[in-house]
Backbone as CSV, one residue per row, in Angstrom:
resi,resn,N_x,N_y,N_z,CA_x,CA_y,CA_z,C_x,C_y,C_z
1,UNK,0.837,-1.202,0.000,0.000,0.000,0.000,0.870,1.250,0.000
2,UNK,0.904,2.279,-0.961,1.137,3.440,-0.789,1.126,4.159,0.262
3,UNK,1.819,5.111,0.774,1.664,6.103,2.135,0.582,6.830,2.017
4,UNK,0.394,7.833,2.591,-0.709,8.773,2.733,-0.253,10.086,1.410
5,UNK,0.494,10.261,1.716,1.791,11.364,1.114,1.983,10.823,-0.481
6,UNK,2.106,10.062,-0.510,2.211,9.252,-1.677,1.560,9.553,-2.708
7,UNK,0.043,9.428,-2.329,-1.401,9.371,-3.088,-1.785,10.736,-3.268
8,UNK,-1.240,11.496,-2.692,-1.756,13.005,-2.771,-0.597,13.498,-3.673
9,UNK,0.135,13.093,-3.704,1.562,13.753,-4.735,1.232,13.115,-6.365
10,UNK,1.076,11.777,-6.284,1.473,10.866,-7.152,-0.247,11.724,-8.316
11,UNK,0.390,12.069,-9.690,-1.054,11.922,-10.762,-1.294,10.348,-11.196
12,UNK,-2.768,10.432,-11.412,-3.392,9.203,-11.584,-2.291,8.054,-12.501
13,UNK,-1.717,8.797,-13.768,-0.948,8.236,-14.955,0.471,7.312,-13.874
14,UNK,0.729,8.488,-12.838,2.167,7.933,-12.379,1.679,6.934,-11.396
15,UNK,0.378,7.039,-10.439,0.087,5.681,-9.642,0.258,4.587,-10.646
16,UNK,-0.365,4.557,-11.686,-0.051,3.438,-12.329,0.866,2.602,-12.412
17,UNK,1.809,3.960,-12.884,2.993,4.218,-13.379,3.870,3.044,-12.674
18,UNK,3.696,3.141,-11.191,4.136,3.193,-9.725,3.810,1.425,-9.648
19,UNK,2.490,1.335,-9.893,2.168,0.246,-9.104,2.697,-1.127,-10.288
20,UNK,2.589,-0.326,-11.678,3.150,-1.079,-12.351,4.836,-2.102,-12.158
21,UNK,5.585,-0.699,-11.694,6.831,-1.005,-11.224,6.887,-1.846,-10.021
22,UNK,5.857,-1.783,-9.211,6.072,-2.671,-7.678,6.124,-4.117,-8.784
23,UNK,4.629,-4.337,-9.433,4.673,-5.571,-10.273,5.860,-6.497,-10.490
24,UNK,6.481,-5.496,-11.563,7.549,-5.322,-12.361,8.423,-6.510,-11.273
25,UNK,8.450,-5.520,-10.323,9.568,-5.987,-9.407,9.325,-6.978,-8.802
26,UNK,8.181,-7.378,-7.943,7.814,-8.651,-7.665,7.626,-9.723,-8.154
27,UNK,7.949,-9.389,-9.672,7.705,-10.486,-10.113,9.125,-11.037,-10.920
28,UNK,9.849,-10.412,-10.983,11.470,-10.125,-11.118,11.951,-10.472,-9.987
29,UNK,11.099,-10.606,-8.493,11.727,-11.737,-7.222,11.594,-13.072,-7.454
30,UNK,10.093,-12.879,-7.608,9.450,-14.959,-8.308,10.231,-15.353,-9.084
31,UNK,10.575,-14.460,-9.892,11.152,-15.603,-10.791,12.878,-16.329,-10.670
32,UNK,13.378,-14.724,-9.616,14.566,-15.699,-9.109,14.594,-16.728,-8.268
33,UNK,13.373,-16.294,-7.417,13.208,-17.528,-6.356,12.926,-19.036,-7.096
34,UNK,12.244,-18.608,-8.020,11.845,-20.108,-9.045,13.309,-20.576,-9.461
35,UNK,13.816,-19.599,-10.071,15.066,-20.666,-10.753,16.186,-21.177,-9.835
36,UNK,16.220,-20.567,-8.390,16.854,-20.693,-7.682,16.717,-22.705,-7.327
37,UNK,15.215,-22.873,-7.041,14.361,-24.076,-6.803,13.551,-24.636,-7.928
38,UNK,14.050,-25.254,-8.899,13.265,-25.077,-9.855,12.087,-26.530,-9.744
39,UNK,13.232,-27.699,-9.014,12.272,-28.691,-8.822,11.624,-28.503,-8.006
40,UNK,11.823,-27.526,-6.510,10.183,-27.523,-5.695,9.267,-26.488,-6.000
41,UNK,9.596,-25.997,-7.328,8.510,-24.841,-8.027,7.627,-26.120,-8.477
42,UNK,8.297,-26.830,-9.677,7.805,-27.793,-10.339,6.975,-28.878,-9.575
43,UNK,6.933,-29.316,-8.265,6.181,-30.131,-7.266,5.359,-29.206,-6.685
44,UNK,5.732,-27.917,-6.260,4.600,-27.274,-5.830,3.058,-26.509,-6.721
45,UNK,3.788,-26.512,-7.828,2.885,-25.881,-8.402,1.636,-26.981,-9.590
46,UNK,2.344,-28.277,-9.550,1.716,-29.089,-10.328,1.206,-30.005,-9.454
47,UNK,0.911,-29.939,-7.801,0.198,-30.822,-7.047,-0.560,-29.595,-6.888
48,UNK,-0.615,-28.485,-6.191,-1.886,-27.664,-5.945,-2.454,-27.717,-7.343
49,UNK,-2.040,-27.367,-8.888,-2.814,-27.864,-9.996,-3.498,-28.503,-9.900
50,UNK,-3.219,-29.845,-9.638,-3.562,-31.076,-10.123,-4.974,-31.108,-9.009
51,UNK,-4.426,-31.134,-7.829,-5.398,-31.421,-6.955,-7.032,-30.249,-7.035
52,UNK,-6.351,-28.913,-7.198,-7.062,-28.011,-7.368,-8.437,-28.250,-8.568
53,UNK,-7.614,-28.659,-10.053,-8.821,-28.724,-10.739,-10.064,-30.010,-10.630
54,UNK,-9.275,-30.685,-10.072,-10.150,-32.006,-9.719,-10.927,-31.578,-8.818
55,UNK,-11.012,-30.923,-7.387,-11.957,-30.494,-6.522,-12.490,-28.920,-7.461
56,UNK,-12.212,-28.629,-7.950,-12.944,-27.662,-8.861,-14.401,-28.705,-9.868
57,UNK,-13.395,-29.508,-10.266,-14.416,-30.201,-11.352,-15.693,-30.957,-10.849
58,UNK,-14.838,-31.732,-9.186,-16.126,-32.155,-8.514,-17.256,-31.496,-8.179
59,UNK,-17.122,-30.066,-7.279,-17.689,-29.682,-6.300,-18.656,-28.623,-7.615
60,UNK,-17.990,-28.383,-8.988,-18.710,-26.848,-9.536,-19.357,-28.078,-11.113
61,UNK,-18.268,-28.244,-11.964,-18.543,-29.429,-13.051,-19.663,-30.272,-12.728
62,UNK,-19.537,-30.615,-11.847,-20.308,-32.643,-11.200,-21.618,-32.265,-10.217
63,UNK,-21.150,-31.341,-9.586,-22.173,-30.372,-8.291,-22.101,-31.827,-7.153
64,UNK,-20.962,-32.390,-6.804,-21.033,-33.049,-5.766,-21.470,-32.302,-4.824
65,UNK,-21.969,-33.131,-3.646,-21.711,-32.446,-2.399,-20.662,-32.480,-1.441
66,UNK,-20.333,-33.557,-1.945,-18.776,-33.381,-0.723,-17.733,-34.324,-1.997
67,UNK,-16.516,-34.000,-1.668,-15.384,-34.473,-2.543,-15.096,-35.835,-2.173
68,UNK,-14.760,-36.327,-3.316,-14.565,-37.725,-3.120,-13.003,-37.945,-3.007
69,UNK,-12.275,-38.193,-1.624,-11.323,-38.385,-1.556,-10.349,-39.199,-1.920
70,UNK,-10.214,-40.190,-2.174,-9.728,-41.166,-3.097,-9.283,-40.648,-4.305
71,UNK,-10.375,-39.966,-5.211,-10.324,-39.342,-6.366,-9.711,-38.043,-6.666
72,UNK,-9.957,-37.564,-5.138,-8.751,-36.454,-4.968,-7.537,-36.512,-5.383
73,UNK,-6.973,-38.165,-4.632,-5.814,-37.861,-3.835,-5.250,-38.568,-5.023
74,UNK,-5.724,-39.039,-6.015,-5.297,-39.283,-7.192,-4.138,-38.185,-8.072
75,UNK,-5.246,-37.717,-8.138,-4.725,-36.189,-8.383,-3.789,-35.443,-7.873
76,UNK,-3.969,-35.387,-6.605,-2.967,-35.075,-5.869,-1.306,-36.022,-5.811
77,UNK,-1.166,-37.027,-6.130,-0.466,-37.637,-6.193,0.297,-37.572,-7.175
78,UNK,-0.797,-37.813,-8.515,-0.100,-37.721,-10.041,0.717,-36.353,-10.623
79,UNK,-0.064,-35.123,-9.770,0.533,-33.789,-9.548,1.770,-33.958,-9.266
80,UNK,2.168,-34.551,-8.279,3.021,-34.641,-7.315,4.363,-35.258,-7.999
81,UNK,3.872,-36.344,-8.531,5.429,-37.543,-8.869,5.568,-37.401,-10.280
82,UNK,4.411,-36.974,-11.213,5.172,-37.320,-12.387,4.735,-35.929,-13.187
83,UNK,3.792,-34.664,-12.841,3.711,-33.678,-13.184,4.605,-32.815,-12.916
84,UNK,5.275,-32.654,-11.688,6.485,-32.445,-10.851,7.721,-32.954,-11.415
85,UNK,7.970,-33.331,-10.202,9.500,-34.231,-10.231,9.967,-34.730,-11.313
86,UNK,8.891,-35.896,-12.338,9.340,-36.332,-13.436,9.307,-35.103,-14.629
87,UNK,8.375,-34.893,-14.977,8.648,-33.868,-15.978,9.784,-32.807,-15.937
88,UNK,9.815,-32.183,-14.574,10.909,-31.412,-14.319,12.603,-31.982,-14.614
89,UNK,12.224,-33.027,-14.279,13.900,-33.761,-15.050,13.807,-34.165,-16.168
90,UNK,12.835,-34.688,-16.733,12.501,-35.302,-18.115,12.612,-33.213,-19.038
91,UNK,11.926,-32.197,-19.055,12.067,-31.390,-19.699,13.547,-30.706,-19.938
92,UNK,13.931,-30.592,-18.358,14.872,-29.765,-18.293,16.112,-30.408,-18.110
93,UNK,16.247,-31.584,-17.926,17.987,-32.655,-17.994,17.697,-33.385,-18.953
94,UNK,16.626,-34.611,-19.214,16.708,-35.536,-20.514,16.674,-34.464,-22.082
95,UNK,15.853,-33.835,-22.338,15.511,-33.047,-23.538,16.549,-32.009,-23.474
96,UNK,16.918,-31.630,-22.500,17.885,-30.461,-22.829,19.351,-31.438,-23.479
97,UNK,19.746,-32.571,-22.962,20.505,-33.537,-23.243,20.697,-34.038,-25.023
98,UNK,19.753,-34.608,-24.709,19.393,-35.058,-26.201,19.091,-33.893,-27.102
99,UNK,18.798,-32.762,-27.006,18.195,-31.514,-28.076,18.867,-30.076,-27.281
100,UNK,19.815,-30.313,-27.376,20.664,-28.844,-26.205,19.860,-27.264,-27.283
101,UNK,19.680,-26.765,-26.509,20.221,-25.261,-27.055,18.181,-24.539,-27.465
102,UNK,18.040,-23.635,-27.808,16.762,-23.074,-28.404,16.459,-22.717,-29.716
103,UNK,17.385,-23.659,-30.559,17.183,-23.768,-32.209,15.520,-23.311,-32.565
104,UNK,15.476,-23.591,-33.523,13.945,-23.800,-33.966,14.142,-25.545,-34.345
105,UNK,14.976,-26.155,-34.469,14.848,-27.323,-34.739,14.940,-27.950,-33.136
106,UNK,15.726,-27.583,-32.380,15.919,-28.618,-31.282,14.434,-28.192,-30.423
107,UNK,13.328,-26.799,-30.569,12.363,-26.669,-29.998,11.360,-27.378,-30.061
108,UNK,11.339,-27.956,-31.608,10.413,-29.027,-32.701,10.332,-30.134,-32.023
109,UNK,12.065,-30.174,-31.920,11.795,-31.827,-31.335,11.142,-31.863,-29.696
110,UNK,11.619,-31.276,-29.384,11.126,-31.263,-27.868,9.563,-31.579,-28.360
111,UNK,9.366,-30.546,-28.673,7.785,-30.358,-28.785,7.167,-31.931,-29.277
112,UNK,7.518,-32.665,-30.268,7.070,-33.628,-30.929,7.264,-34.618,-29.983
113,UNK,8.397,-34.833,-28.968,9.033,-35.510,-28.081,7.997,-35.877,-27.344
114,UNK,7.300,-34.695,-26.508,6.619,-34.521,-25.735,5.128,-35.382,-25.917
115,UNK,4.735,-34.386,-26.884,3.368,-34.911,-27.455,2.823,-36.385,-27.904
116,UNK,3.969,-36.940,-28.440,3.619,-38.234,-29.300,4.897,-39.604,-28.874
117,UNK,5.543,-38.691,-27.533,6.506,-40.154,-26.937,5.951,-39.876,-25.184
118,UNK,6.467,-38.825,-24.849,6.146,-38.713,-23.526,5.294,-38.820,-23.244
119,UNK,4.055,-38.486,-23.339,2.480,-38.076,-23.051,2.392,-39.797,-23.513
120,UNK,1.921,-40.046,-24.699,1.305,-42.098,-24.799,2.048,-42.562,-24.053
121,UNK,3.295,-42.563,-23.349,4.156,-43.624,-23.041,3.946,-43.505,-21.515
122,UNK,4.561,-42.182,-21.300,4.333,-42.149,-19.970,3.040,-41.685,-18.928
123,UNK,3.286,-40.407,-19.623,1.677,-39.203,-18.930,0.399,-40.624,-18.430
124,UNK,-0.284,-40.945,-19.903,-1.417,-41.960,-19.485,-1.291,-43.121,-19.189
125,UNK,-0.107,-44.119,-19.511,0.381,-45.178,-18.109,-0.150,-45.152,-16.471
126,UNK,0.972,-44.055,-16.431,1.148,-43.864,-15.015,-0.214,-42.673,-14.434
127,UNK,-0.989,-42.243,-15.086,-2.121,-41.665,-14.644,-3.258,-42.915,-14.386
128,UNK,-3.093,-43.701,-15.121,-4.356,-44.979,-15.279,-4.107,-45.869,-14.102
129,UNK,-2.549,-46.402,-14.367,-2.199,-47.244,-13.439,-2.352,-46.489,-11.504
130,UNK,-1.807,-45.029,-11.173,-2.324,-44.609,-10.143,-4.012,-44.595,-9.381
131,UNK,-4.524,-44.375,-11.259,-6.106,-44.091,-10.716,-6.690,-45.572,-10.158
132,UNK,-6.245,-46.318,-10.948,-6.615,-48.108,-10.871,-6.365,-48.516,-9.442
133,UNK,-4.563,-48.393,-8.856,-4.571,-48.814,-7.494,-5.179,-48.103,-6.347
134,UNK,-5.510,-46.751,-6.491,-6.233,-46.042,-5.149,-7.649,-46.298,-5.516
135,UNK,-8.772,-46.869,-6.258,-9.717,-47.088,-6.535,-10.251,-48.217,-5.942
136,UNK,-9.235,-49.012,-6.728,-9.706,-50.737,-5.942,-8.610,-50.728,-4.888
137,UNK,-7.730,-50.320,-4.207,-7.128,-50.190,-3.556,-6.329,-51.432,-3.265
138,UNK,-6.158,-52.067,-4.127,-4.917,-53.140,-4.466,-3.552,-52.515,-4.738
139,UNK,-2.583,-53.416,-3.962,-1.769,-53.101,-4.511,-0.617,-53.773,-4.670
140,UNK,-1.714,-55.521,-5.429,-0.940,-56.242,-6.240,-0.710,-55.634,-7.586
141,UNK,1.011,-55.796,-7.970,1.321,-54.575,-9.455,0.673,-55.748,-10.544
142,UNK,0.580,-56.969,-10.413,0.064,-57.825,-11.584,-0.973,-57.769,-11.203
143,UNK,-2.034,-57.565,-11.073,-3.444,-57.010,-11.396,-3.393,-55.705,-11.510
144,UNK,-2.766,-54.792,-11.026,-3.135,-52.921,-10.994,-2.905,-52.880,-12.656
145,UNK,-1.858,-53.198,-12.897,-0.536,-53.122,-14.111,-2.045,-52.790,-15.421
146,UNK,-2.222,-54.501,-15.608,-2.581,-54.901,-16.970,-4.256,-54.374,-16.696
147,UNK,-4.805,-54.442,-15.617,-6.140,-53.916,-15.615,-6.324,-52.000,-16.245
148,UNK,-5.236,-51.615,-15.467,-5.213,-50.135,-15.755,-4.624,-50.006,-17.639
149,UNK,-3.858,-50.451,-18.225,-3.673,-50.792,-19.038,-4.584,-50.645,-20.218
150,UNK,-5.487,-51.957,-19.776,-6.575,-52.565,-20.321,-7.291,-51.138,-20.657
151,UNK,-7.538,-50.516,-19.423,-8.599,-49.707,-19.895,-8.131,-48.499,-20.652
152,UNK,-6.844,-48.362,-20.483,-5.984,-46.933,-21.367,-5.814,-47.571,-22.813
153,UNK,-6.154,-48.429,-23.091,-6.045,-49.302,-24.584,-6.920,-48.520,-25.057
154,UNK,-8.352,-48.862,-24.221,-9.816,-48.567,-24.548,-9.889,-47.271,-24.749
155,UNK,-9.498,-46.443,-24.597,-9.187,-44.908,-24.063,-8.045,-44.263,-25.083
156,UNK,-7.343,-45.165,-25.577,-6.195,-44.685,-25.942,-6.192,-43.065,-26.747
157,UNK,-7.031,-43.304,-27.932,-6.819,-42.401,-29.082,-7.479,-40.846,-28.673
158,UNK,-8.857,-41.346,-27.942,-9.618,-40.582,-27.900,-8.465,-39.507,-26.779
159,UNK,-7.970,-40.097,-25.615,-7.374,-39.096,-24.878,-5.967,-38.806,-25.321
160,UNK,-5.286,-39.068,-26.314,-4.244,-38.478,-27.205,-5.027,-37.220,-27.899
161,UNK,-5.994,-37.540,-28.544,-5.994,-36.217,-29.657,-6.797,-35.302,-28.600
162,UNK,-7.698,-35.512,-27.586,-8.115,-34.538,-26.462,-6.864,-33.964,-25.917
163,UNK,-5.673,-34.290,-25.649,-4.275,-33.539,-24.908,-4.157,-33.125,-26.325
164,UNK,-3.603,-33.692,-27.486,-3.197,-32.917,-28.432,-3.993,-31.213,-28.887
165,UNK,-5.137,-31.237,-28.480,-6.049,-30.325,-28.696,-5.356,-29.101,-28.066
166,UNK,-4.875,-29.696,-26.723,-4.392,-28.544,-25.648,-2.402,-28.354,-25.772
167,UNK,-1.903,-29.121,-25.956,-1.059,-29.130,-25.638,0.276,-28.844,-26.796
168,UNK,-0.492,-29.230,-27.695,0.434,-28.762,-29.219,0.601,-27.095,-29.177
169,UNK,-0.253,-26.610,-29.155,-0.115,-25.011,-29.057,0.813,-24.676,-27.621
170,UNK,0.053,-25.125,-26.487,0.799,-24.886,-24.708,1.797,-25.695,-25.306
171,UNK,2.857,-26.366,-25.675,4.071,-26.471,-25.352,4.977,-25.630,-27.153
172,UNK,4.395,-25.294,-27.514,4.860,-24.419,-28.042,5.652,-23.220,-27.459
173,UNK,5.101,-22.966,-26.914,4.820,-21.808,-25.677,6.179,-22.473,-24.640
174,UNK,5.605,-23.448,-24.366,7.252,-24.046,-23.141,8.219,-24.523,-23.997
175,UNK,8.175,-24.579,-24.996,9.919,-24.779,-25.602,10.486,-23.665,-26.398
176,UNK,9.428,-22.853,-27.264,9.903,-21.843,-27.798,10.017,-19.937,-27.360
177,UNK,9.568,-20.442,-26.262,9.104,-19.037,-25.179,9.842,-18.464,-23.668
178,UNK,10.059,-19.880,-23.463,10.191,-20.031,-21.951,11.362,-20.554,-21.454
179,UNK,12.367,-19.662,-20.160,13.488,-20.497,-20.062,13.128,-21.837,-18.893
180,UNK,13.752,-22.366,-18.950,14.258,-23.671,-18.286,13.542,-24.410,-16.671
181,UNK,13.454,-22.982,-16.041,12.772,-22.898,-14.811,11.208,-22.824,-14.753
182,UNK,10.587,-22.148,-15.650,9.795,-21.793,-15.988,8.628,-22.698,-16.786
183,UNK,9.137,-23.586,-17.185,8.423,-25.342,-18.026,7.438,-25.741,-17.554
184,UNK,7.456,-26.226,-16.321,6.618,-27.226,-15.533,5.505,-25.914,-14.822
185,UNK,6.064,-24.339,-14.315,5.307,-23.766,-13.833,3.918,-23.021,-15.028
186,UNK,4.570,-23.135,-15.428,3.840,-22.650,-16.825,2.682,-23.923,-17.390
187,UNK,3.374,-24.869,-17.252,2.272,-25.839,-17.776,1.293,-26.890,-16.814
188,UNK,1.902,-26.134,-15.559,1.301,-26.305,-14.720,-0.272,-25.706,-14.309
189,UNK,0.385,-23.915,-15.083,-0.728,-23.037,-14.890,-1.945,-23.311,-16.427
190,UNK,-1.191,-23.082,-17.261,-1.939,-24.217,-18.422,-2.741,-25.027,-18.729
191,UNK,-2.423,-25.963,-18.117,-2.858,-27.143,-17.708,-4.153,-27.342,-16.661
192,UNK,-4.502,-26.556,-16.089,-5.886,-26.356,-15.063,-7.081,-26.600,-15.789
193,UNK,-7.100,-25.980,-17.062,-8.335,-26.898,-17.539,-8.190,-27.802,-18.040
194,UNK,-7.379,-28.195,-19.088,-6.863,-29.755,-19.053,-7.221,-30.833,-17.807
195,UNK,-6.773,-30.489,-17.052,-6.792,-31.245,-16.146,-8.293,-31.590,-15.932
196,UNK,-9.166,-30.504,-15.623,-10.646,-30.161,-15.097,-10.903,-31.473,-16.252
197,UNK,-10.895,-30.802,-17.753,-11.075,-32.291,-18.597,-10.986,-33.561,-18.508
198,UNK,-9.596,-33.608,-17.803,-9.204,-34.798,-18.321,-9.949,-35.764,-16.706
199,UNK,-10.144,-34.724,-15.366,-11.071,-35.249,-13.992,-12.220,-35.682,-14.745
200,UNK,-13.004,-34.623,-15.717,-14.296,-34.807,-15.826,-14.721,-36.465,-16.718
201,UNK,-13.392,-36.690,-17.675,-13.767,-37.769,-18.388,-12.960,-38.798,-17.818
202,UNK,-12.086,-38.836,-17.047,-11.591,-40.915,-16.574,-11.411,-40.001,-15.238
203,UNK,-11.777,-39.304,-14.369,-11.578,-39.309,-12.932,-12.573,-40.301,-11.791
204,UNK,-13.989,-40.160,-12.633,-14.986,-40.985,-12.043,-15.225,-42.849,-12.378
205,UNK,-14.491,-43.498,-11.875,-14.483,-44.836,-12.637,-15.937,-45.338,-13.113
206,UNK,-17.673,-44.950,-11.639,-18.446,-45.451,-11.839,-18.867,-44.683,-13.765
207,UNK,-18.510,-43.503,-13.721,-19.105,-43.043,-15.398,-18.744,-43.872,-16.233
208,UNK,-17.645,-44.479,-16.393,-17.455,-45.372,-17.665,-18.207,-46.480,-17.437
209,UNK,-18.812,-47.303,-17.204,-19.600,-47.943,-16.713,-20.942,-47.934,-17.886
210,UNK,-21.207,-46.237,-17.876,-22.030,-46.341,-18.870,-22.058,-45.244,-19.845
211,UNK,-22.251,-46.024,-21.145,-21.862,-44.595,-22.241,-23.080,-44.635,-22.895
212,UNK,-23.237,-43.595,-23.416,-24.524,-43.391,-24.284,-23.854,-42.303,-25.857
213,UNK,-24.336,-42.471,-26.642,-23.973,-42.494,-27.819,-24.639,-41.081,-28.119
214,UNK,-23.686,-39.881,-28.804,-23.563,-38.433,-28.251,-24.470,-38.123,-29.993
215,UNK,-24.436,-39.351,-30.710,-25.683,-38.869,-31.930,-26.811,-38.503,-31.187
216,UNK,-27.399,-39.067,-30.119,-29.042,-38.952,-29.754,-29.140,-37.709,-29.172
217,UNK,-27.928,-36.772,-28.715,-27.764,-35.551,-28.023,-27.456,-34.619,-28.817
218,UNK,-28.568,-33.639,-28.504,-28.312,-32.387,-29.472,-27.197,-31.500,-28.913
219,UNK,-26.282,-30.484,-29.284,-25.221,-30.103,-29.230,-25.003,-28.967,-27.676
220,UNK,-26.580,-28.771,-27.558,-26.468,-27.762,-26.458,-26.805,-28.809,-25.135
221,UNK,-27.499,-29.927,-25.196,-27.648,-30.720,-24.090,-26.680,-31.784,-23.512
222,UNK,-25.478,-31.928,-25.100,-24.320,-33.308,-24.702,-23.481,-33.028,-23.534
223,UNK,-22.806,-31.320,-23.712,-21.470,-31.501,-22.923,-21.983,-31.658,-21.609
224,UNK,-23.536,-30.980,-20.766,-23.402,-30.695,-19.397,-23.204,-32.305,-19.096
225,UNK,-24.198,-32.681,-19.539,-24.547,-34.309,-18.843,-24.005,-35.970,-19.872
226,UNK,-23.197,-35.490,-20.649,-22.273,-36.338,-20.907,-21.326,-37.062,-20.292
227,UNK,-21.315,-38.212,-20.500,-20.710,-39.365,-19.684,-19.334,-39.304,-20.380
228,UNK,-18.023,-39.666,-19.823,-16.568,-39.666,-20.267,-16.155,-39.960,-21.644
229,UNK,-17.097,-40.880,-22.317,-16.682,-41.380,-23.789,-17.821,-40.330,-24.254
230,UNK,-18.783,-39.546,-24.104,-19.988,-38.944,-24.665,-18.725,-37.111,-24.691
231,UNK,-18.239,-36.913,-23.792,-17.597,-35.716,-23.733,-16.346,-35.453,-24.474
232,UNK,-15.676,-36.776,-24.794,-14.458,-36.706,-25.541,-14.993,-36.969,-27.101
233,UNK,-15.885,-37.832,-27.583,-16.862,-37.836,-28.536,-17.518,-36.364,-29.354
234,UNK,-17.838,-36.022,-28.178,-18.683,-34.621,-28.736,-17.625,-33.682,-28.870
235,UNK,-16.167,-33.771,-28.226,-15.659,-32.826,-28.484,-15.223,-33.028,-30.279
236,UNK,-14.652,-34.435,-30.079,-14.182,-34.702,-31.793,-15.114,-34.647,-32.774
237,UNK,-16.955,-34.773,-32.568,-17.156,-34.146,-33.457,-17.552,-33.269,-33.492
238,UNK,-17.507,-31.824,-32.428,-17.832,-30.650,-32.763,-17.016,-29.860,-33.216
C-alpha cells in the first residue's frame, strides 16, 4: 500500500505508473526464487494444480456435495510424482541432453518428443495405473498393471488427440518461449483446464460404466450431462 503522502503527490498516470513497477519488481523476485528451486517450483505448483482442478471439477462441473477423496488424492499424487519431479527432469535434464540449445529445430523436437513419446508412453500409463490402485485399492502390481492398461487401450486415441487439442499449441509456448525454470510452472498453470477435462472424463471410474452415444444428443444438451466417452466424442465431433 502506498503512504498517505504518496497518493496526494502521485497523478493518476504515475500511480499506475508506480504500481506497475512494484509488479515489475515482484515479479522479477518470483522468478529468481523459481530458478533458484526449480524442482520444488515444479512439485509445488503441479500438485496444488492437479489437486485443485479435480476439486474444482467435482464440487462446480459434477455439483457433488462433498469431494470424493480417493479421487482427490489421485490427483494429488499424479501432480506430485510425475507432473512435478518427473517432468521437471525429463524437460529440463533428458531433452535439454538429447536436443541442447533453443534452435527452432531442437524446440520441434522437444515439442514432438513430448506430445507423441512422452504423453502415450508415460503421462497416461502412469495416470491410469495410479487411478486403478487407489480405486480398488490393491496393490498387487500384476493385477493394478494390466487392468489399468486394459482400460488406457480402450481410451487410448480418444485421450491423445483430447491432450493434443491442448497441448500442441501450450508447449509451443514451453519450448519456444520459456526459459528452463519456468516449463513445468507454466504448464502447470496451463494445464488447469486440461486437467478439469481430463477429472471430468476418466476421474470418475463409476461413469465409464455407462456410455450413451452423443448422436441422440443435441449439441447444447451433450457436454453438461455427458458421460466420459460422450464428452471426448462430442468434443471430436464438434
Amino acid at each position: 500500500l502506498k503512504p498517505f503522502w504518496l497518493k496526494r503527490c502521485l497523478h493518476p498516470s504515475d500511480s499506475r505508473l508506480f504500481l506497475g513497477m512494484c509488479l515489475y519488481s515482484s515479479l522479477r523476485r518470483l522468478n529468481a526464487k523459481l530458478a533458484q528451486r526449480p524442482l520444488a517450483a515444479a512439485v509445488t505448483f503441479s500438485s496444488v494444480k492437479a489437486s485443485g482442478a479435480d476439486a474444482f471439477t467435482q464440487s462446480v462441473l459434477e455439483g457433488k456435495k462433498s469431494l470424493d477423496r480417493d479421487r482427490l488424492s489421485v490427483f494429488l499424487v499424479f501432480g506430485c510424482l510425475y507432473q512435478g519431479a518427473f517432468q521437471c527432469f525429463l524437460w529440463t535434464r533428458v531433452f535439454e541432453r538429447i536436443w541442447p540449445g533453443r534452435s527452432f529445430r531442437a524446440s520441434l523436437s522437444k515439442l514432438a518428443a513430448t506430445n507423441l513419446i512422452s504423453d502415450p508412453v508415460f503421462f497416461f500409463p502412469t495416470f491410469y495405473t495410479l487411478r486403478e490402485a487407489l480405486h480398488s485399492q490393491v496393490l498387487d502390481v500384476r493385477k493394478v498393471v494390466p487392468t489399468a492398461l486394459r482400460k488406457y487401450r480402450e481410451n487410448c486415441l480418444r485421450d491423445w488427440i483430447a491432450g493434443w487439442c491442448v497441448w500442441v499449441p501450450g508447449h509451443y509456448v514451453t519450448y519456444f518461449c520459456l526459459p528452463l525454470h519456468l516449463r513445468v510452472p507454466w504448464a502447470a498453470c496451463a494445464s488447469f483446464a486440461y486437467v478439469c477435462l481430463l477429472s471430468y472424463m476418466r476421474g470418475d471410474v463409476n461413469k465409464e460404466k455407462s456410455v450413451t452415444s452423443p448422436c441422440s444428443l443435441t449439441p447444447w444438451r451433450a457436454f453438461p450431462r455427458a458421460t466420459s466417452h460422450d464428452l471426448v466424442q462430442y468434443c471430436l465431433l464438434g
